[in-house]
Amino acid sequence: MTLLELQNFSCGYGEMIAVRDLSVAVEPGRILALLGPNGAGKTSTILAIMGHVQIKSGSLSVAGNDITRTAALRRVEMGLALVPEGRRLFSDLTVAENLTVGGYSHSRADEKRNLAKVFELFPRLFERRTQLAASLSGGEQQMLAIGRALMSQPKLLLVDELSLGLMPKMVDLCIGALQKLNREEGLAIVLVEQNTARALDVAHQVCVLASGRSVFTGSAESARRDVDLLHSYTGVAA
Ligand SMILES: Nc1ncnc2c1ncn2[C@@H]1O[C@H](COP(=O)(O)OP(=O)(O)OP(=O)(O)O)[C@@H](O)[C@H]1O
Ligand SMILES: [Mg+2]
């Protein structure tokens, strides 16, 4: 069954429509790259999926359940989690506190298990567990933002601009961790990326937005076959 489905989906802010008539689906265990130039509506789309931006029309469903009007917290309980643009960590809390206080676990036992899993995925976070989030490097902060989202044991992880401002080595480390979770645990991912090439490396499906509308949806394979066309859509020089 389709994990996430947007049908004729529009979202926006007050009178302003940021994304119009978007239809796209994510199958279980798949990675969707959501691409497009600045202001295309990528962040608005994933914030609306999480329940933080208003859906204006159309529908949104998770595993066949319509969640168009479902509260944000309930969406987390249903298996959606967000790694937000800019990471949004609690800078004066420690690494461990960001994971336990900032994350969402169903129970204490889950929390313990989830914490151990995050530390296993990112040993650097374990080494720095008592350090304040503000004192981490950019790459470590991104690991922490991913780790915090994983605390709710999501089925679908929405990741906004993971690579922004990070050294290529750190991007590889973070994307490598996501790919591992995808391969080994079947975690589905929506990856919003400026780095088209890096996103195409790991994605199974691609959706390109421009000015709030979908201009391309298809397999990553078909997108890779015509990278020049894709670059013309995303505004990246080929
Ligand atoms: N809080 C807001 N209030 C009003 N308009 C907003 C708000 N946030 C975003 N917008 C508008 O919605 C449109 C889409 O913005 P969005 O942030 O979703 O784009 P994006 O594709 O994520 O861009 P970027 O690559 O720069 O992150 C833009 O025109 C933007 O100005
Ligand atoms: Mg954005």
PDB file of C-alpha atoms and ligand atoms in Angstrom:
ATOM      1  CA  MET A   1       0.000   0.000   0.000  1.00  0.00           C
ATOM      2  CA  THR A   2       1.138   3.545  -0.759  1.00  0.00           C
ATOM      3  CA  LEU A   3       2.711   5.096   2.337  1.00  0.00           C
ATOM      4  CA  LEU A   4       2.173   8.774   1.590  1.00  0.00           C
ATOM      5  CA  GLU A   5      -0.163  10.163  -1.008  1.00  0.00           C
ATOM      6  CA  LEU A   6      -0.853  13.755  -1.967  1.00  0.00           C
ATOM      7  CA  GLN A   7      -3.767  14.253  -4.339  1.00  0.00           C
ATOM      8  CA  ASN A   8      -4.419  17.630  -5.967  1.00  0.00           C
ATOM      9  CA  PHE A   9      -2.788  19.044  -2.880  1.00  0.00           C
ATOM     10  CA  SER A  10      -2.529  22.793  -2.314  1.00  0.00           C
ATOM     11  CA  CYS A  11      -1.110  24.556   0.725  1.00  0.00           C
ATOM     12  CA  GLY A  12      -0.217  28.076   1.761  1.00  0.00           C
ATOM     13  CA  TYR A  13      -0.266  30.934   4.195  1.00  0.00           C
ATOM     14  CA  GLY A  14      -3.470  32.958   4.585  1.00  0.00           C
ATOM     15  CA  GLU A  15      -4.483  34.081   1.103  1.00  0.00           C
ATOM     16  CA  MET A  16      -1.153  33.039  -0.372  1.00  0.00           C
ATOM     17  CA  ILE A  17      -1.029  29.658  -2.135  1.00  0.00           C
ATOM     18  CA  ALA A  18       2.545  28.305  -1.974  1.00  0.00           C
ATOM     19  CA  VAL A  19       1.927  24.930  -3.665  1.00  0.00           C
ATOM     20  CA  ARG A  20      -0.871  24.215  -6.123  1.00  0.00           C
ATOM     21  CA  ASP A  21      -2.448  20.986  -7.321  1.00  0.00           C
ATOM     22  CA  LEU A  22       0.403  18.630  -6.408  1.00  0.00           C
ATOM     23  CA  SER A  23      -0.148  14.891  -6.832  1.00  0.00           C
ATOM     24  CA  VAL A  24       2.691  12.637  -5.722  1.00  0.00           C
ATOM     25  CA  ALA A  25       3.048   9.356  -3.854  1.00  0.00           C
ATOM     26  CA  VAL A  26       5.773   7.682  -1.807  1.00  0.00           C
ATOM     27  CA  GLU A  27       5.787   3.889  -1.613  1.00  0.00           C
ATOM     28  CA  PRO A  28       7.001   2.111   1.558  1.00  0.00           C
ATOM     29  CA  GLY A  29      10.769   1.797   1.710  1.00  0.00           C
ATOM     30  CA  ARG A  30      11.362   4.341  -1.061  1.00  0.00           C
ATOM     31  CA  ILE A  31      13.287   7.611  -1.164  1.00  0.00           C
ATOM     32  CA  LEU A  32      11.646  10.551  -2.941  1.00  0.00           C
ATOM     33  CA  ALA A  33      13.856  13.510  -3.852  1.00  0.00           C
ATOM     34  CA  LEU A  34      11.845  16.727  -3.779  1.00  0.00           C
ATOM     35  CA  LEU A  35      13.782  19.240  -5.837  1.00  0.00           C
ATOM     36  CA  GLY A  36      13.343  22.738  -7.193  1.00  0.00           C
ATOM     37  CA  PRO A  37      14.729  26.274  -7.053  1.00  0.00           C
ATOM     38  CA  ASN A  38      14.454  28.673  -4.099  1.00  0.00           C
ATOM     39  CA  GLY A  39      10.862  29.543  -3.288  1.00  0.00           C
ATOM     40  CA  ALA A  40       9.464  26.598  -5.281  1.00  0.00           C
ATOM     41  CA  GLY A  41       7.421  25.368  -2.310  1.00  0.00           C
ATOM     42  CA  LYS A  42       9.511  22.410  -1.075  1.00  0.00           C
ATOM     43  CA  THR A  43       9.582  23.433   2.590  1.00  0.00           C
ATOM     44  CA  SER A  44       5.917  24.470   2.502  1.00  0.00           C
ATOM     45  CA  THR A  45       5.016  21.023   1.158  1.00  0.00           C
ATOM     46  CA  ILE A  46       6.790  19.076   3.865  1.00  0.00           C
ATOM     47  CA  LEU A  47       5.604  21.425   6.613  1.00  0.00           C
ATOM     48  CA  ALA A  48       2.029  20.934   5.381  1.00  0.00           C
ATOM     49  CA  ILE A  49       2.563  17.154   5.424  1.00  0.00           C
ATOM     50  CA  MET A  50       3.638  17.477   9.083  1.00  0.00           C
ATOM     51  CA  GLY A  51       0.626  19.687   9.890  1.00  0.00           C
ATOM     52  CA  HIS A  52       2.485  22.979  10.347  1.00  0.00           C
ATOM     53  CA  VAL A  53       1.294  24.737   7.185  1.00  0.00           C
ATOM     54  CA  GLN A  54      -2.341  24.896   6.159  1.00  0.00           C
ATOM     55  CA  ILE A  55      -3.614  22.521   3.488  1.00  0.00           C
ATOM     56  CA  LYS A  56      -5.962  24.537   1.274  1.00  0.00           C
ATOM     57  CA  SER A  57      -7.410  21.810  -0.938  1.00  0.00           C
ATOM     58  CA  GLY A  58      -6.870  18.261  -2.076  1.00  0.00           C
ATOM     59  CA  SER A  59      -5.997  15.394   0.199  1.00  0.00           C
ATOM     60  CA  LEU A  60      -3.130  13.875   2.120  1.00  0.00           C
ATOM     61  CA  SER A  61      -3.102  10.279   3.270  1.00  0.00           C
ATOM     62  CA  VAL A  62      -0.746   7.992   5.168  1.00  0.00           C
ATOM     63  CA  ALA A  63      -1.088   4.239   4.606  1.00  0.00           C
ATOM     64  CA  GLY A  64      -4.561   4.798   3.200  1.00  0.00           C
ATOM     65  CA  ASN A  65      -5.769   6.986   6.103  1.00  0.00           C
ATOM     66  CA  ASP A  66      -6.815  10.519   5.223  1.00  0.00           C
ATOM     67  CA  ILE A  67      -4.871  12.890   7.497  1.00  0.00           C
ATOM     68  CA  THR A  68      -5.711  16.169   5.758  1.00  0.00           C
ATOM     69  CA  ARG A  69      -7.244  17.484   8.984  1.00  0.00           C
ATOM     70  CA  THR A  70      -5.285  15.447  11.524  1.00  0.00           C
ATOM     71  CA  ALA A  71      -3.391  17.288  14.303  1.00  0.00           C
ATOM     72  CA  ALA A  72       0.381  17.546  13.977  1.00  0.00           C
ATOM     73  CA  LEU A  73       1.193  15.434  17.045  1.00  0.00           C
ATOM     74  CA  ARG A  74      -1.070  12.629  15.839  1.00  0.00           C
ATOM     75  CA  ARG A  75       0.816  12.640  12.513  1.00  0.00           C
ATOM     76  CA  VAL A  76       4.042  11.988  14.454  1.00  0.00           C
ATOM     77  CA  GLU A  77       2.326   9.092  16.235  1.00  0.00           C
ATOM     78  CA  MET A  78       1.252   7.773  12.821  1.00  0.00           C
ATOM     79  CA  GLY A  79       4.868   7.595  11.693  1.00  0.00           C
ATOM     80  CA  LEU A  80       5.826  10.946  10.161  1.00  0.00           C
ATOM     81  CA  ALA A  81       8.925  12.789  11.381  1.00  0.00           C
ATOM     82  CA  LEU A  82      10.689  15.957  10.277  1.00  0.00           C
ATOM     83  CA  VAL A  83      14.329  17.003  10.118  1.00  0.00           C
ATOM     84  CA  PRO A  84      13.711  20.735   9.682  1.00  0.00           C
ATOM     85  CA  GLU A  85      15.578  23.271   7.580  1.00  0.00           C
ATOM     86  CA  GLY A  86      18.167  24.925   9.845  1.00  0.00           C
ATOM     87  CA  ARG A  87      18.043  21.951  12.274  1.00  0.00           C
ATOM     88  CA  ARG A  88      16.180  23.860  15.024  1.00  0.00           C
ATOM     89  CA  LEU A  89      17.982  22.275  17.950  1.00  0.00           C
ATOM     90  CA  PHE A  90      17.722  23.363  21.577  1.00  0.00           C
ATOM     91  CA  SER A  91      21.159  24.947  21.638  1.00  0.00           C
ATOM     92  CA  ASP A  92      21.455  25.222  25.437  1.00  0.00           C
ATOM     93  CA  LEU A  93      20.476  21.599  26.024  1.00  0.00           C
ATOM     94  CA  THR A  94      22.886  18.697  25.750  1.00  0.00           C
ATOM     95  CA  VAL A  95      22.951  16.177  22.918  1.00  0.00           C
ATOM     96  CA  ALA A  96      21.188  13.577  25.084  1.00  0.00           C
ATOM     97  CA  GLU A  97      18.572  16.115  26.243  1.00  0.00           C
ATOM     98  CA  ASN A  98      17.837  17.159  22.659  1.00  0.00           C
ATOM     99  CA  LEU A  99      17.103  13.518  21.893  1.00  0.00           C
ATOM    100  CA  THR A 100      14.980  12.788  24.957  1.00  0.00           C
ATOM    101  CA  VAL A 101      13.285  16.155  25.581  1.00  0.00           C
ATOM    102  CA  GLY A 102      13.133  17.317  21.966  1.00  0.00           C
ATOM    103  CA  GLY A 103      12.288  13.973  20.427  1.00  0.00           C
ATOM    104  CA  TYR A 104       9.064  12.022  20.715  1.00  0.00           C
ATOM    105  CA  SER A 105       9.014   8.472  22.032  1.00  0.00           C
ATOM    106  CA  HIS A 106       5.870   6.476  22.740  1.00  0.00           C
ATOM    107  CA  SER A 107       7.087   5.214  26.146  1.00  0.00           C
ATOM    108  CA  ARG A 108      10.113   5.210  28.449  1.00  0.00           C
ATOM    109  CA  ALA A 109      11.141   1.778  27.207  1.00  0.00           C
ATOM    110  CA  ASP A 110      10.903   3.012  23.604  1.00  0.00           C
ATOM    111  CA  GLU A 111      12.922   6.083  24.535  1.00  0.00           C
ATOM    112  CA  LYS A 112      15.759   3.980  25.902  1.00  0.00           C
ATOM    113  CA  ARG A 113      15.791   1.736  22.860  1.00  0.00           C
ATOM    114  CA  ASN A 114      15.530   4.625  20.390  1.00  0.00           C
ATOM    115  CA  LEU A 115      18.348   6.477  22.127  1.00  0.00           C
ATOM    116  CA  ALA A 116      20.592   3.422  21.904  1.00  0.00           C
ATOM    117  CA  LYS A 117      19.773   3.102  18.199  1.00  0.00           C
ATOM    118  CA  VAL A 118      20.600   6.758  17.495  1.00  0.00           C
ATOM    119  CA  PHE A 119      23.916   6.416  19.334  1.00  0.00           C
ATOM    120  CA  GLU A 120      24.691   3.255  17.386  1.00  0.00           C
ATOM    121  CA  LEU A 121      23.966   5.041  14.096  1.00  0.00           C
ATOM    122  CA  PHE A 122      26.000   8.120  15.105  1.00  0.00           C
ATOM    123  CA  PRO A 123      28.771   7.131  17.557  1.00  0.00           C
ATOM    124  CA  ARG A 124      29.951  10.756  17.503  1.00  0.00           C
ATOM    125  CA  LEU A 125      26.718  11.761  19.236  1.00  0.00           C
ATOM    126  CA  PHE A 126      27.330   9.170  21.936  1.00  0.00           C
ATOM    127  CA  GLU A 127      30.846  10.543  22.490  1.00  0.00           C
ATOM    128  CA  ARG A 128      29.371  14.030  22.778  1.00  0.00           C
ATOM    129  CA  ARG A 129      26.178  13.145  24.672  1.00  0.00           C
ATOM    130  CA  THR A 130      26.837  15.549  27.575  1.00  0.00           C
ATOM    131  CA  GLN A 131      27.990  18.395  25.318  1.00  0.00           C
ATOM    132  CA  LEU A 132      25.671  21.343  24.582  1.00  0.00           C
ATOM    133  CA  ALA A 133      24.114  21.243  21.116  1.00  0.00           C
ATOM    134  CA  ALA A 134      25.410  24.782  20.437  1.00  0.00           C
ATOM    135  CA  SER A 135      28.997  23.558  20.745  1.00  0.00           C
ATOM    136  CA  LEU A 136      28.649  20.867  18.050  1.00  0.00           C
ATOM    137  CA  SER A 137      30.016  21.274  14.534  1.00  0.00           C
ATOM    138  CA  GLY A 138      27.493  21.811  11.732  1.00  0.00           C
ATOM    139  CA  GLY A 139      27.714  18.175  10.679  1.00  0.00           C
ATOM    140  CA  GLU A 140      27.227  16.932  14.230  1.00  0.00           C
ATOM    141  CA  GLN A 141      24.225  19.236  14.608  1.00  0.00           C
ATOM    142  CA  GLN A 142      22.705  17.721  11.487  1.00  0.00           C
ATOM    143  CA  MET A 143      23.292  14.230  12.915  1.00  0.00           C
ATOM    144  CA  LEU A 144      21.529  15.362  16.095  1.00  0.00           C
ATOM    145  CA  ALA A 145      18.583  16.749  14.124  1.00  0.00           C
ATOM    146  CA  ILE A 146      18.281  13.417  12.290  1.00  0.00           C
ATOM    147  CA  GLY A 147      18.667  11.508  15.558  1.00  0.00           C
ATOM    148  CA  ARG A 148      15.964  13.567  17.252  1.00  0.00           C
ATOM    149  CA  ALA A 149      13.540  12.815  14.407  1.00  0.00           C
ATOM    150  CA  LEU A 150      14.347   9.099  14.697  1.00  0.00           C
ATOM    151  CA  MET A 151      13.277   9.081  18.370  1.00  0.00           C
ATOM    152  CA  SER A 152       9.634   8.645  17.284  1.00  0.00           C
ATOM    153  CA  GLN A 153      10.460   5.514  15.236  1.00  0.00           C
ATOM    154  CA  PRO A 154       9.096   7.037  12.022  1.00  0.00           C
ATOM    155  CA  LYS A 155       7.991   5.142   8.937  1.00  0.00           C
ATOM    156  CA  LEU A 156       8.564   8.231   6.818  1.00  0.00           C
ATOM    157  CA  LEU A 157      11.259  10.808   7.446  1.00  0.00           C
ATOM    158  CA  LEU A 158      10.966  14.253   5.834  1.00  0.00           C
ATOM    159  CA  VAL A 159      14.405  15.861   5.550  1.00  0.00           C
ATOM    160  CA  ASP A 160      14.749  19.521   4.567  1.00  0.00           C
ATOM    161  CA  GLU A 161      18.065  20.735   3.110  1.00  0.00           C
ATOM    162  CA  LEU A 162      20.319  18.274   4.847  1.00  0.00           C
ATOM    163  CA  SER A 163      23.468  19.278   2.958  1.00  0.00           C
ATOM    164  CA  LEU A 164      23.179  23.054   3.368  1.00  0.00           C
ATOM    165  CA  GLY A 165      26.424  24.509   4.721  1.00  0.00           C
ATOM    166  CA  LEU A 166      28.054  21.138   5.352  1.00  0.00           C
ATOM    167  CA  MET A 167      31.409  19.846   4.132  1.00  0.00           C
ATOM    168  CA  PRO A 168      31.059  17.084   1.506  1.00  0.00           C
ATOM    169  CA  LYS A 169      32.427  14.550   3.996  1.00  0.00           C
ATOM    170  CA  MET A 170      29.674  15.401   6.477  1.00  0.00           C
ATOM    171  CA  VAL A 171      27.025  15.292   3.772  1.00  0.00           C
ATOM    172  CA  ASP A 172      28.237  11.796   2.879  1.00  0.00           C
ATOM    173  CA  LEU A 173      28.092  10.723   6.511  1.00  0.00           C
ATOM    174  CA  CYS A 174      24.544  12.002   7.036  1.00  0.00           C
ATOM    175  CA  ILE A 175      23.189  10.765   3.707  1.00  0.00           C
ATOM    176  CA  GLY A 176      24.999   7.460   4.270  1.00  0.00           C
ATOM    177  CA  ALA A 177      23.177   7.055   7.585  1.00  0.00           C
ATOM    178  CA  LEU A 178      19.821   7.747   5.928  1.00  0.00           C
ATOM    179  CA  GLN A 179      20.583   5.276   3.160  1.00  0.00           C
ATOM    180  CA  LYS A 180      21.508   2.637   5.752  1.00  0.00           C
ATOM    181  CA  LEU A 181      18.173   3.131   7.543  1.00  0.00           C
ATOM    182  CA  ASN A 182      16.390   2.926   4.211  1.00  0.00           C
ATOM    183  CA  ARG A 183      18.127  -0.273   3.135  1.00  0.00           C
ATOM    184  CA  GLU A 184      18.205  -2.086   6.437  1.00  0.00           C
ATOM    185  CA  GLU A 185      14.927  -0.987   7.996  1.00  0.00           C
ATOM    186  CA  GLY A 186      12.873   0.112   5.026  1.00  0.00           C
ATOM    187  CA  LEU A 187      12.571   3.695   6.289  1.00  0.00           C
ATOM    188  CA  ALA A 188      10.899   5.798   3.585  1.00  0.00           C
ATOM    189  CA  ILE A 189      12.359   9.274   3.089  1.00  0.00           C
ATOM    190  CA  VAL A 190      11.403  12.522   1.393  1.00  0.00           C
ATOM    191  CA  LEU A 191      14.653  14.328   0.741  1.00  0.00           C
ATOM    192  CA  VAL A 192      14.481  18.048  -0.045  1.00  0.00           C
ATOM    193  CA  GLU A 193      17.825  18.965  -1.543  1.00  0.00           C
ATOM    194  CA  GLN A 194      19.606  21.807  -3.332  1.00  0.00           C
ATOM    195  CA  ASN A 195      22.295  19.303  -4.187  1.00  0.00           C
ATOM    196  CA  THR A 196      20.512  17.646  -7.108  1.00  0.00           C
ATOM    197  CA  ALA A 197      23.347  15.271  -7.965  1.00  0.00           C
ATOM    198  CA  ARG A 198      23.645  13.953  -4.403  1.00  0.00           C
ATOM    199  CA  ALA A 199      19.863  13.521  -4.132  1.00  0.00           C
ATOM    200  CA  LEU A 200      19.734  11.637  -7.433  1.00  0.00           C
ATOM    201  CA  ASP A 201      22.419   9.262  -6.160  1.00  0.00           C
ATOM    202  CA  VAL A 202      20.164   7.952  -3.411  1.00  0.00           C
ATOM    203  CA  ALA A 203      16.590   8.604  -4.599  1.00  0.00           C
ATOM    204  CA  HIS A 204      14.208   6.087  -6.140  1.00  0.00           C
ATOM    205  CA  GLN A 205      11.653   8.679  -7.211  1.00  0.00           C
ATOM    206  CA  VAL A 206      11.923  12.363  -8.096  1.00  0.00           C
ATOM    207  CA  CYS A 207       9.474  15.251  -7.932  1.00  0.00           C
ATOM    208  CA  VAL A 208      10.508  18.710  -9.112  1.00  0.00           C
ATOM    209  CA  LEU A 209       8.588  21.815  -8.064  1.00  0.00           C
ATOM    210  CA  ALA A 210       8.844  25.225  -9.698  1.00  0.00           C
ATOM    211  CA  SER A 211       6.769  28.216  -8.582  1.00  0.00           C
ATOM    212  CA  GLY A 212       4.551  25.959  -6.496  1.00  0.00           C
ATOM    213  CA  ARG A 213       3.711  23.488  -9.254  1.00  0.00           C
ATOM    214  CA  SER A 214       5.038  20.072 -10.111  1.00  0.00           C
ATOM    215  CA  VAL A 215       7.022  20.188 -13.353  1.00  0.00           C
ATOM    216  CA  PHE A 216       8.425  16.646 -13.211  1.00  0.00           C
ATOM    217  CA  THR A 217       7.537  13.452 -11.395  1.00  0.00           C
ATOM    218  CA  GLY A 218       9.088  10.132 -12.268  1.00  0.00           C
ATOM    219  CA  SER A 219      11.645   7.518 -11.393  1.00  0.00           C
ATOM    220  CA  ALA A 220      15.139   8.608 -10.381  1.00  0.00           C
ATOM    221  CA  GLU A 221      16.372   6.460 -13.238  1.00  0.00           C
ATOM    222  CA  SER A 222      14.446   8.505 -15.795  1.00  0.00           C
ATOM    223  CA  ALA A 223      15.625  11.722 -14.107  1.00  0.00           C
ATOM    224  CA  ARG A 224      19.252  10.546 -14.243  1.00  0.00           C
ATOM    225  CA  ARG A 225      18.881   9.746 -17.938  1.00  0.00           C
ATOM    226  CA  ASP A 226      17.986  13.347 -18.622  1.00  0.00           C
ATOM    227  CA  VAL A 227      19.966  15.339 -16.101  1.00  0.00           C
ATOM    228  CA  ASP A 228      20.162  18.389 -18.395  1.00  0.00           C
ATOM    229  CA  LEU A 229      16.381  18.593 -18.497  1.00  0.00           C
ATOM    230  CA  LEU A 230      16.254  18.157 -14.730  1.00  0.00           C
ATOM    231  CA  HIS A 231      18.791  20.925 -14.265  1.00  0.00           C
ATOM    232  CA  SER A 232      16.728  23.214 -16.455  1.00  0.00           C
ATOM    233  CA  TYR A 233      13.807  22.594 -14.080  1.00  0.00           C
ATOM    234  CA  THR A 234      15.768  22.996 -10.868  1.00  0.00           C
ATOM    235  CA  GLY A 235      17.638  26.062 -12.083  1.00  0.00           C
ATOM    236  CA  VAL A 236      21.037  24.440 -11.616  1.00  0.00           C
ATOM    237  CA  ALA A 237      23.589  24.931 -14.383  1.00  0.00           C
ATOM    238  CA  ALA A 238      24.129  21.637 -16.211  1.00  0.00           C
TER     239      ALA A 238
HETATM  240  N1  LIG B   1       5.519  31.891   6.647  1.00  0.00           N
HETATM  241  C1  LIG B   1       5.245  32.256   5.396  1.00  0.00           C
HETATM  242  N2  LIG B   1       4.322  33.201   5.130  1.00  0.00           N
HETATM  243  C2  LIG B   1       4.040  33.586   3.868  1.00  0.00           C
HETATM  244  N3  LIG B   1       4.645  33.078   2.769  1.00  0.00           N
HETATM  245  C3  LIG B   1       5.585  32.148   2.972  1.00  0.00           C
HETATM  246  C4  LIG B   1       5.928  31.686   4.279  1.00  0.00           C
HETATM  247  N4  LIG B   1       6.905  30.744   4.156  1.00  0.00           N
HETATM  248  C5  LIG B   1       7.143  30.624   2.836  1.00  0.00           C
HETATM  249  N5  LIG B   1       6.346  31.464   2.123  1.00  0.00           N
HETATM  250  C6  LIG B   1       6.314  31.607   0.663  1.00  0.00           C
HETATM  251  O1  LIG B   1       5.971  30.357   0.082  1.00  0.00           O
HETATM  252  C7  LIG B   1       6.677  30.150  -1.135  1.00  0.00           C
HETATM  253  C8  LIG B   1       7.409  28.822  -1.069  1.00  0.00           C
HETATM  254  O2  LIG B   1       8.413  28.900  -0.069  1.00  0.00           O
HETATM  255  P1  LIG B   1       9.180  27.620   0.463  1.00  0.00           P
HETATM  256  O3  LIG B   1       9.955  28.049   1.657  1.00  0.00           O
HETATM  257  O4  LIG B   1       8.212  26.528   0.620  1.00  0.00           O
HETATM  258  O5  LIG B   1      10.152  27.306  -0.764  1.00  0.00           O
HETATM  259  P2  LIG B   1      11.399  26.334  -0.858  1.00  0.00           P
HETATM  260  O6  LIG B   1      11.243  25.580  -2.123  1.00  0.00           O
HETATM  261  O7  LIG B   1      11.550  25.569   0.390  1.00  0.00           O
HETATM  262  O8  LIG B   1      12.609  27.360  -1.031  1.00  0.00           O
HETATM  263  P3  LIG B   1      14.157  27.294  -0.527  1.00  0.00           P
HETATM  264  O9  LIG B   1      14.866  26.426  -1.518  1.00  0.00           O
HETATM  265  O10 LIG B   1      14.609  28.705  -0.589  1.00  0.00           O
HETATM  266  O11 LIG B   1      14.172  26.735   0.865  1.00  0.00           O
HETATM  267  C9  LIG B   1       7.615  31.360  -1.289  1.00  0.00           C
HETATM  268  O12 LIG B   1       7.031  32.259  -2.189  1.00  0.00           O
HETATM  269  C10 LIG B   1       7.689  31.939   0.100  1.00  0.00           C
HETATM  270  O13 LIG B   1       7.899  33.312   0.072  1.00  0.00           O
HETATM  271 MG    MG B   2      13.049  25.448   1.834  1.00  0.00          MG
END
